Amino acid sequence: MEEINNIEVTPCTESDYLKPLRVHYNQNGTKKSWDFMRTHDSVSVLIFNTSSHCFVLVKQFRPGIITFSVFSPLAVFMCEWERNKTQPPQSAEKPEEGASEAAAPAAEPQEGQSAAEGRAPPPPGVTYELCAGLVDKPNLSLEEIARQEVLEETPMRVFMTEAPGVVKFCSNSRQRVSDDNCVSAGGGEPGEGELIEVVKVPLHEAMTFAYDERIPKTMGVIFSFIWFHNNMSPKYKISTMCN
């Protein structure tokens, strides 16, 4: 579990990643304005390991990223922190006779239960994501940036043999790898403060994982799993659903 402390919120007057702007315009004779945020483009990669028949995701702490369940946005770390700091502390209640004072450990999946169903929700702010990165290196192509991100965050070396841009607006790519592609431990760049856990989601649990609203994940994960289910599963006659 992540240990987060010494939290301090300050105004953000300058940022290498975000720039707030306001556009003024007339629409059908009515003067209007709209605030928006300029950010870097990004690339993301859906990785499927053909040796273990699983998808490779990354899990990391994101103080302010917006994550989604099936029906609504899930609270992220700063939302929870802001809400909880304004609430008075709850008085400790004496546990009922015979009740354990220690919190029960996360339950392991039972026989016949999928790993997604038995997976304990992570603490607020920790999300499941595709391997991804910012397009902030003008001397590198999208393929090269994607390849570098995969090598940094996961144990995999990919060669981008399939053209990226399954969906052009979000610069997604898909990659099939095997255990032979494992060349490192992954986990991100410690020098950049990255603490990344590599997570494997079995193929037959992909859709259960995507639709489980208890698991905070980016829309890229949900979209990519649905895309694979609709396009690749029928083609190769493989199932992304638990039996």
Short mmCIF file of C-alpha atoms in Angstrom, two decimals:
data_model
loop_
_atom_site.label_atom_id
_atom_site.label_comp_id
_atom_site.label_asym_id
_atom_site.label_seq_id
_atom_site.Cartn_x
_atom_site.Cartn_y
_atom_site.Cartn_z
CA MET A 1 0.00 0.00 0.00
CA GLU A 2 1.23 3.51 -0.80
CA GLU A 3 2.28 5.64 2.19
CA ILE A 4 1.30 9.23 1.42
CA ASN A 5 1.97 11.98 3.99
CA ASN A 6 3.15 15.59 4.42
CA ILE A 7 0.51 16.80 1.95
CA GLU A 8 0.59 20.49 1.02
CA VAL A 9 -1.54 22.12 -1.67
CA THR A 10 -0.13 25.25 -3.32
CA PRO A 11 -1.16 27.33 -6.36
CA CYS A 12 0.24 26.11 -9.66
CA THR A 13 1.51 29.22 -11.43
CA GLU A 14 3.74 27.41 -13.92
CA SER A 15 3.65 23.89 -15.30
CA ASP A 16 5.55 21.93 -17.93
CA TYR A 17 2.43 19.81 -18.53
CA LEU A 18 -0.67 22.02 -18.30
CA LYS A 19 -1.53 25.51 -19.51
CA PRO A 20 -4.97 26.99 -18.70
CA LEU A 21 -6.41 29.15 -21.48
CA ARG A 22 -9.68 30.95 -22.26
CA VAL A 23 -11.18 31.29 -25.72
CA HIS A 24 -13.67 34.05 -26.57
CA TYR A 25 -16.04 33.63 -29.52
CA ASN A 26 -19.43 34.54 -30.95
CA GLN A 27 -21.97 31.81 -31.57
CA ASN A 28 -25.02 32.83 -33.62
CA GLY A 29 -24.59 36.43 -32.47
CA THR A 30 -24.11 35.56 -28.78
CA LYS A 31 -20.75 36.35 -27.19
CA LYS A 32 -19.36 33.41 -25.23
CA SER A 33 -16.15 32.20 -23.60
CA TRP A 34 -14.81 28.80 -22.69
CA ASP A 35 -11.97 27.76 -20.39
CA PHE A 36 -9.79 24.87 -21.49
CA MET A 37 -6.48 23.21 -20.71
CA ARG A 38 -3.68 22.72 -23.21
CA THR A 39 -1.66 19.57 -22.60
CA HIS A 40 0.85 17.38 -24.39
CA ASP A 41 -0.35 14.68 -26.76
CA SER A 42 0.27 11.14 -25.55
CA VAL A 43 0.74 7.60 -26.76
CA SER A 44 -0.60 4.45 -25.10
CA VAL A 45 -0.06 0.77 -25.81
CA LEU A 46 -2.27 -2.24 -25.17
CA ILE A 47 0.13 -5.15 -24.53
CA PHE A 48 -0.99 -8.76 -24.87
CA ASN A 49 1.41 -11.50 -23.73
CA THR A 50 0.90 -14.55 -25.95
CA SER A 51 2.92 -16.80 -23.61
CA SER A 52 0.75 -16.29 -20.53
CA HIS A 53 -2.41 -15.14 -22.37
CA CYS A 54 -2.75 -11.96 -20.35
CA PHE A 55 -2.81 -8.22 -20.81
CA VAL A 56 0.00 -6.21 -19.26
CA LEU A 57 -1.08 -3.05 -17.45
CA VAL A 58 0.66 -0.69 -15.05
CA LYS A 59 -0.58 0.43 -11.65
CA GLN A 60 0.63 3.61 -10.01
CA PHE A 61 -0.29 6.44 -7.67
CA ARG A 62 -1.90 9.41 -9.44
CA PRO A 63 -2.88 12.28 -7.09
CA GLY A 64 -5.16 14.00 -9.58
CA ILE A 65 -5.86 11.76 -12.56
CA ILE A 66 -9.51 11.17 -13.43
CA THR A 67 -10.40 7.50 -13.35
CA PHE A 68 -13.71 5.89 -14.19
CA SER A 69 -15.95 3.07 -13.15
CA VAL A 70 -18.53 1.78 -15.60
CA PHE A 71 -21.11 4.37 -14.59
CA SER A 72 -19.34 7.36 -13.06
CA PRO A 73 -15.98 8.96 -12.18
CA LEU A 74 -14.28 7.42 -9.16
CA ALA A 75 -12.88 9.66 -6.46
CA VAL A 76 -9.14 10.20 -6.80
CA PHE A 77 -6.69 10.85 -4.01
CA MET A 78 -6.96 14.64 -3.80
CA CYS A 79 -10.78 14.52 -3.92
CA GLU A 80 -10.78 12.10 -1.00
CA TRP A 81 -8.19 14.12 0.89
CA GLU A 82 -10.06 17.41 0.46
CA ARG A 83 -13.31 15.80 1.59
CA ASN A 84 -11.89 13.96 4.59
CA LYS A 85 -9.87 16.89 5.97
CA THR A 86 -13.07 18.92 6.42
CA GLN A 87 -14.90 16.18 8.32
CA PRO A 88 -14.59 15.90 12.12
CA PRO A 89 -12.80 12.76 13.29
CA GLN A 90 -15.07 9.88 14.16
CA SER A 91 -15.05 8.71 17.75
CA ALA A 92 -13.58 5.29 18.21
CA GLU A 93 -16.19 2.68 19.03
CA LYS A 94 -15.50 -0.35 21.12
CA PRO A 95 -15.62 -3.46 18.93
CA GLU A 96 -18.31 -5.97 19.70
CA GLU A 97 -17.37 -8.92 21.86
CA GLY A 98 -15.59 -11.54 19.84
CA ALA A 99 -14.84 -9.17 16.97
CA SER A 100 -11.25 -8.92 15.80
CA GLU A 101 -9.59 -5.53 16.31
CA ALA A 102 -7.26 -6.03 13.38
CA ALA A 103 -8.47 -5.45 9.86
CA ALA A 104 -9.00 -8.63 7.90
CA PRO A 105 -6.53 -9.18 5.05
CA ALA A 106 -7.73 -8.95 1.47
CA ALA A 107 -9.50 -12.14 0.52
CA GLU A 108 -7.84 -14.43 -1.98
CA PRO A 109 -9.97 -15.52 -4.93
CA GLN A 110 -11.95 -18.63 -4.11
CA GLU A 111 -12.18 -21.64 -6.38
CA GLY A 112 -14.34 -20.72 -9.36
CA GLN A 113 -13.92 -17.00 -8.65
CA SER A 114 -12.03 -14.78 -11.08
CA ALA A 115 -9.01 -12.75 -10.02
CA ALA A 116 -10.90 -9.60 -10.97
CA GLU A 117 -13.71 -10.53 -8.57
CA GLY A 118 -11.21 -11.34 -5.81
CA ARG A 119 -8.97 -8.31 -6.43
CA ALA A 120 -9.01 -5.89 -3.50
CA PRO A 121 -9.61 -2.27 -4.61
CA PRO A 122 -6.43 -0.19 -4.36
CA PRO A 123 -6.24 2.87 -2.09
CA PRO A 124 -7.53 6.19 -3.47
CA GLY A 125 -5.31 7.61 -6.18
CA VAL A 126 -3.86 4.28 -7.32
CA THR A 127 -5.12 3.42 -10.80
CA TYR A 128 -4.75 0.75 -13.47
CA GLU A 129 -3.56 2.16 -16.80
CA LEU A 130 -2.21 1.25 -20.19
CA CYS A 131 1.51 1.72 -20.61
CA ALA A 132 1.64 5.32 -21.85
CA GLY A 133 3.73 8.45 -22.12
CA LEU A 134 3.74 12.07 -23.21
CA VAL A 135 4.71 13.11 -26.71
CA ASP A 136 7.32 15.59 -25.49
CA LYS A 137 10.39 14.50 -27.47
CA PRO A 138 10.24 16.27 -30.85
CA ASN A 139 13.20 14.28 -32.20
CA LEU A 140 11.40 10.95 -31.73
CA SER A 141 8.52 9.42 -33.68
CA LEU A 142 5.36 8.16 -31.98
CA GLU A 143 6.61 4.60 -32.46
CA GLU A 144 9.92 5.39 -30.77
CA ILE A 145 8.25 7.16 -27.85
CA ALA A 146 5.85 4.25 -27.35
CA ARG A 147 8.72 1.75 -27.49
CA GLN A 148 10.69 3.71 -24.87
CA GLU A 149 7.69 3.94 -22.54
CA VAL A 150 7.02 0.20 -22.74
CA LEU A 151 10.67 -0.58 -21.97
CA GLU A 152 10.74 1.83 -19.02
CA GLU A 153 7.46 0.83 -17.41
CA THR A 154 7.26 -2.90 -18.14
CA PRO A 155 9.78 -5.72 -18.62
CA MET A 156 8.93 -5.82 -22.34
CA ARG A 157 10.90 -4.74 -25.39
CA VAL A 158 8.56 -4.19 -28.34
CA PHE A 159 9.35 -3.37 -31.94
CA MET A 160 6.10 -1.69 -32.96
CA THR A 161 5.64 -3.93 -35.98
CA GLU A 162 1.95 -3.03 -36.06
CA ALA A 163 1.26 0.58 -36.93
CA PRO A 164 0.14 2.68 -33.94
CA GLY A 165 -3.06 4.63 -34.21
CA VAL A 166 -5.80 2.02 -33.79
CA VAL A 167 -7.73 5.10 -32.80
CA LYS A 168 -5.98 8.16 -34.12
CA PHE A 169 -7.32 10.73 -31.68
CA CYS A 170 -5.72 9.03 -28.69
CA SER A 171 -2.72 7.52 -30.48
CA ASN A 172 -3.34 4.01 -29.23
CA SER A 173 -1.30 1.05 -30.37
CA ARG A 174 -1.63 -2.68 -29.85
CA GLN A 175 1.29 -5.04 -29.33
CA ARG A 176 1.55 -8.80 -29.05
CA VAL A 177 4.55 -9.95 -27.04
CA SER A 178 5.78 -13.16 -25.40
CA ASP A 179 8.02 -13.97 -22.46
CA ASP A 180 10.93 -13.76 -24.89
CA ASN A 181 10.38 -9.98 -24.97
CA CYS A 182 11.14 -9.65 -21.24
CA VAL A 183 14.47 -7.86 -20.89
CA SER A 184 14.18 -5.98 -17.58
CA ALA A 185 12.21 -5.68 -14.36
CA GLY A 186 10.27 -2.62 -15.51
CA GLY A 187 8.74 -0.35 -12.91
CA GLY A 188 9.48 3.05 -14.44
CA GLU A 189 12.41 5.43 -14.09
CA PRO A 190 13.40 5.88 -10.40
CA GLY A 191 15.30 9.03 -11.34
CA GLU A 192 12.00 10.57 -12.46
CA GLY A 193 10.23 9.50 -9.26
CA GLU A 194 8.23 6.76 -10.99
CA LEU A 195 6.95 3.91 -8.82
CA ILE A 196 5.13 1.59 -11.18
CA GLU A 197 3.78 -1.90 -10.56
CA VAL A 198 3.33 -4.18 -13.55
CA VAL A 199 -0.04 -5.97 -13.45
CA LYS A 200 -1.22 -8.93 -15.52
CA VAL A 201 -4.90 -9.36 -16.33
CA PRO A 202 -5.74 -12.84 -17.71
CA LEU A 203 -7.37 -12.75 -21.12
CA HIS A 204 -10.54 -14.53 -20.01
CA GLU A 205 -11.06 -11.97 -17.22
CA ALA A 206 -10.58 -8.86 -19.38
CA MET A 207 -14.22 -7.88 -19.70
CA THR A 208 -14.98 -8.64 -16.05
CA PHE A 209 -12.06 -6.40 -15.14
CA ALA A 210 -13.18 -3.65 -17.53
CA TYR A 211 -16.74 -3.55 -16.17
CA ASP A 212 -15.86 -3.96 -12.47
CA GLU A 213 -16.72 -0.53 -11.08
CA ARG A 214 -14.75 -1.21 -7.89
CA ILE A 215 -11.46 -1.17 -9.80
CA PRO A 216 -10.26 2.37 -10.66
CA LYS A 217 -8.95 2.46 -14.21
CA THR A 218 -8.50 4.94 -17.03
CA MET A 219 -10.90 5.05 -19.93
CA GLY A 220 -8.04 3.84 -22.12
CA VAL A 221 -8.08 0.47 -20.34
CA ILE A 222 -11.85 0.08 -20.70
CA PHE A 223 -11.83 1.16 -24.34
CA SER A 224 -8.88 -1.09 -25.25
CA PHE A 225 -10.38 -4.18 -23.63
CA ILE A 226 -13.70 -3.56 -25.39
CA TRP A 227 -11.85 -3.00 -28.68
CA PHE A 228 -9.96 -6.29 -28.25
CA HIS A 229 -13.16 -8.12 -27.32
CA ASN A 230 -15.02 -6.83 -30.38
CA ASN A 231 -12.24 -7.06 -32.97
CA MET A 232 -9.64 -9.62 -31.96
CA SER A 233 -11.63 -12.21 -30.02
CA PRO A 234 -13.92 -13.15 -32.97
CA LYS A 235 -10.96 -13.16 -35.38
CA TYR A 236 -8.85 -15.58 -33.34
CA LYS A 237 -11.78 -17.36 -31.62
CA ILE A 238 -10.50 -16.53 -28.13
CA SER A 239 -12.64 -15.57 -25.16
CA THR A 240 -12.28 -12.48 -23.03
CA MET A 241 -15.10 -13.56 -20.73
CA CYS A 242 -15.10 -15.81 -17.69
CA ASN A 243 -16.93 -19.07 -18.26
#
